[in-house]
Short mmCIF file of C-alpha atoms in Angstrom, two decimals:
data_model
loop_
_atom_site.label_atom_id
_atom_site.label_comp_id
_atom_site.label_asym_id
_atom_site.label_seq_id
_atom_site.Cartn_x
_atom_site.Cartn_y
_atom_site.Cartn_z
CA MET A 1 -2.12 -44.28 -2.54
CA GLY A 2 0.59 -44.34 0.22
CA ILE A 3 -0.02 -43.24 3.90
CA GLY A 4 2.30 -40.31 3.52
CA LEU A 5 0.89 -38.88 0.55
CA ILE A 6 -2.91 -39.17 2.33
CA VAL A 7 -1.21 -37.59 5.15
CA LEU A 8 0.46 -34.61 3.11
CA SER A 9 -3.05 -34.14 1.15
CA ALA A 10 -5.00 -33.88 4.35
CA PHE A 11 -2.45 -31.11 5.76
CA ALA A 12 -2.15 -29.35 2.50
CA TYR A 13 -6.33 -29.55 2.66
CA ALA A 14 -6.34 -28.11 6.49
CA THR A 15 -4.15 -25.35 5.77
CA THR A 16 -5.66 -24.28 3.27
CA ALA A 17 -8.97 -24.30 4.67
CA LEU A 18 -7.49 -22.40 7.87
CA ALA A 19 -5.76 -19.63 5.25
CA ASN A 20 -9.51 -19.03 3.70
CA ASP A 21 -11.35 -19.23 6.86
CA ASP A 22 -8.96 -16.39 8.67
CA ALA A 23 -9.01 -14.28 5.46
CA LEU A 24 -10.26 -10.53 6.03
CA PRO A 25 -12.99 -9.42 4.22
CA GLU A 26 -12.85 -6.33 2.19
CA PRO A 27 -14.90 -3.98 3.79
CA ASP A 28 -17.62 -1.90 1.72
CA SER A 29 -15.94 1.47 1.87
CA TYR A 30 -12.77 2.42 3.39
CA TRP A 31 -11.02 0.95 6.36
CA GLN A 32 -11.84 3.62 9.45
CA GLY A 33 -10.09 1.21 12.22
CA ALA A 34 -6.57 1.05 13.68
CA MET A 35 -4.13 1.57 10.13
CA ASN A 36 -1.78 -1.39 11.37
CA GLY A 37 -3.52 -4.38 11.27
CA LYS A 38 -4.77 -7.52 9.71
CA VAL A 39 -5.80 -6.73 6.02
CA PRO A 40 -7.59 -7.92 3.69
CA ALA A 41 -5.64 -10.43 0.60
CA THR A 42 -8.12 -8.65 -1.78
CA ILE A 43 -8.89 -5.57 -3.03
CA ALA A 44 -11.82 -5.24 -5.43
CA GLY A 45 -11.03 -3.31 -8.91
CA GLY A 46 -7.25 -3.80 -8.01
CA THR A 47 -4.37 -6.53 -8.55
CA VAL A 48 -2.64 -7.67 -5.02
CA ILE A 49 1.13 -8.17 -6.15
CA ALA A 50 4.11 -9.61 -4.16
CA THR A 51 7.64 -8.08 -3.99
CA HIS A 52 8.65 -10.17 -7.19
CA GLN A 53 5.71 -9.13 -9.32
CA LEU A 54 6.69 -5.75 -8.45
CA THR A 55 10.26 -5.41 -9.48
CA GLU A 56 8.72 -7.09 -12.64
CA LEU A 57 5.62 -4.65 -13.09
CA ILE A 58 8.74 -1.68 -12.41
CA GLN A 59 11.20 -3.04 -15.26
CA ARG A 60 8.42 -3.72 -17.96
CA ASP A 61 5.79 -0.54 -17.10
CA ASN A 62 7.11 1.97 -15.16
CA PRO A 63 4.17 2.34 -13.24
CA VAL A 64 4.04 5.43 -11.00
CA LEU A 65 4.54 3.95 -7.33
CA ILE A 66 2.85 5.89 -4.16
CA ASP A 67 3.73 5.31 -1.01
CA VAL A 68 1.37 6.04 2.03
CA VAL A 69 2.92 6.01 4.90
CA PRO A 70 1.49 8.73 7.86
CA ALA A 71 4.52 10.87 8.20
CA PRO A 72 5.68 11.16 11.68
CA ARG A 73 4.18 13.61 14.47
CA ARG A 74 6.53 15.19 16.72
CA PRO A 75 6.37 14.06 20.38
CA LEU A 76 4.01 16.27 21.81
CA GLU A 77 6.26 16.20 24.80
CA GLN A 78 9.23 17.35 22.95
CA THR A 79 9.70 21.17 23.78
CA SER A 80 13.17 21.44 21.69
CA PRO A 81 13.71 21.76 17.88
CA TRP A 82 12.76 18.24 16.61
CA LEU A 83 13.45 17.03 13.34
CA PRO A 84 11.43 13.88 12.04
CA PRO A 85 13.30 10.31 11.56
CA PRO A 86 14.30 10.18 7.56
CA HIS A 87 11.92 8.02 5.73
CA ARG A 88 12.56 5.43 3.11
CA ASN A 89 11.20 4.47 0.46
CA ILE A 90 10.92 2.61 -3.04
CA PRO A 91 13.13 4.08 -5.82
CA ARG A 92 10.95 6.72 -7.72
CA SER A 93 8.35 7.12 -5.44
CA VAL A 94 5.84 9.57 -4.37
CA TRP A 95 5.12 10.00 -0.55
CA ILE A 96 1.77 11.51 0.16
CA PRO A 97 1.29 10.85 3.92
CA GLY A 98 -2.53 11.13 4.99
CA ALA A 99 -3.77 9.70 1.44
CA GLY A 100 -4.36 6.47 3.16
CA SER A 101 -6.51 7.62 5.84
CA GLY A 102 -10.39 5.99 6.31
CA VAL A 103 -11.61 10.01 6.19
CA ILE A 104 -10.04 12.34 4.30
CA SER A 105 -10.64 16.11 3.81
CA ALA A 106 -11.61 17.98 1.12
CA ALA A 107 -7.88 19.18 0.88
CA MET A 108 -6.21 16.05 0.46
CA THR A 109 -8.86 14.87 -1.67
CA ASP A 110 -8.17 17.30 -4.56
CA TYR A 111 -4.54 17.37 -3.19
CA PHE A 112 -4.54 13.49 -4.38
CA ARG A 113 -6.94 13.53 -6.94
CA THR A 114 -5.12 15.91 -8.74
CA ARG A 115 -1.27 14.23 -8.05
CA LEU A 116 -3.01 10.89 -9.77
CA ASN A 117 -3.53 13.17 -12.92
CA GLU A 118 -0.11 14.91 -13.20
CA LEU A 119 1.71 11.67 -12.27
CA THR A 120 -0.72 9.50 -14.40
CA HIS A 121 -0.69 12.43 -17.14
CA GLN A 122 -4.43 12.00 -17.01
CA ASP A 123 -3.94 8.74 -18.36
CA HIS A 124 -6.60 6.47 -16.34
CA ARG A 125 -4.69 3.05 -17.89
CA LYS A 126 -1.20 3.85 -16.76
CA ALA A 127 -0.21 1.38 -13.75
CA ILE A 128 -0.06 3.13 -10.24
CA VAL A 129 1.17 0.90 -7.44
CA PHE A 130 0.21 1.82 -3.68
CA TYR A 131 2.14 0.95 -0.60
CA CYS A 132 2.84 1.50 3.06
CA ARG A 133 4.13 -0.80 5.69
CA VAL A 134 3.90 -4.46 5.84
CA ASP A 135 -0.18 -4.91 7.07
CA CYS A 136 -1.06 -1.30 6.66
CA TRP A 137 -4.38 -0.37 5.87
CA ALA A 138 -3.36 3.46 4.46
CA SER A 139 -2.08 1.71 0.91
CA TRP A 140 -5.25 -0.27 0.72
CA ASN A 141 -7.56 2.52 1.10
CA ALA A 142 -5.54 4.69 -1.41
CA ALA A 143 -5.67 2.27 -3.77
CA LYS A 144 -9.22 1.70 -3.46
CA ARG A 145 -9.28 5.61 -4.10
CA ALA A 146 -7.75 5.54 -7.03
CA ILE A 147 -9.93 2.71 -8.50
CA ALA A 148 -13.04 4.84 -7.50
CA GLU A 149 -11.39 7.98 -9.32
CA GLY A 150 -11.75 5.33 -12.64
CA TYR A 151 -7.56 4.24 -12.57
CA ARG A 152 -7.75 0.53 -14.05
CA HIS A 153 -4.40 -0.41 -13.45
CA ILE A 154 -4.35 -0.49 -9.81
CA TYR A 155 -2.06 -2.70 -7.81
CA TRP A 156 -1.54 -2.93 -3.82
CA TYR A 157 1.65 -4.17 -2.50
CA PRO A 158 0.51 -5.22 1.09
CA ASP A 159 3.92 -6.36 2.14
CA GLY A 160 5.16 -2.72 1.96
CA VAL A 161 8.75 -1.22 2.52
CA GLU A 162 9.97 -3.78 4.85
CA ALA A 163 9.54 -6.56 2.21
CA TRP A 164 11.46 -4.53 -0.35
CA GLN A 165 13.93 -3.65 2.47
CA ALA A 166 13.98 -7.42 3.58
CA ALA A 167 14.34 -8.82 -0.38
CA GLY A 168 17.37 -6.44 -0.55
CA LEU A 169 16.47 -3.98 -2.99
CA GLN A 170 17.74 -0.21 -2.61
CA THR A 171 15.60 2.68 -1.06
CA GLU A 172 15.95 6.35 -0.58
CA THR A 173 14.88 8.65 1.31
CA ALA A 174 11.55 10.58 0.93
CA THR A 175 10.00 13.96 0.87
CA PRO A 176 6.54 14.49 2.12
CA GLU A 177 3.93 16.21 -0.02
CA GLY A 178 0.17 16.79 0.31
CA PRO A 179 -1.72 19.58 2.62
CA GLY A 180 -0.74 20.07 5.64
CA VAL A 181 3.03 18.73 5.30
CA GLN A 182 5.80 21.53 6.07
#
């Protein structure tokens, strides 16, 4: 074995070891800390997917796509009329801001449950993809909620809409829905 191959093998091992040491473990329950930050590489009961896998899944299975990016809030100092900036998401997505919070209200719990049943036609085998923004816990929490509701084909797209856009894929303007949405 040549010295170059030995060095390359050692580098690959060290890189993998560092990546594994750096992996964030899944919390036991819903994440209640800051919603933006380092997220785990896994989701128990679900499947983590990348952009190319999501495009294949959309073509093959026509999954339900759920965006849980929090809705923008009116700035406190704003005294004149205010319109939130347009929100872009993956085409055919349903935008349910607040569904990925660490703790959600009874109204949001009921809405989330009812909306999943409607979107899947009460088929717990229907593929559902949850996403948010890159390094956003909201999509992880929402996916965990769907898993807890008994849905069996849950996909988590942790790279979010930014990765979708970076790949040159189309987005569309979204309208939020759910409790408290105006």
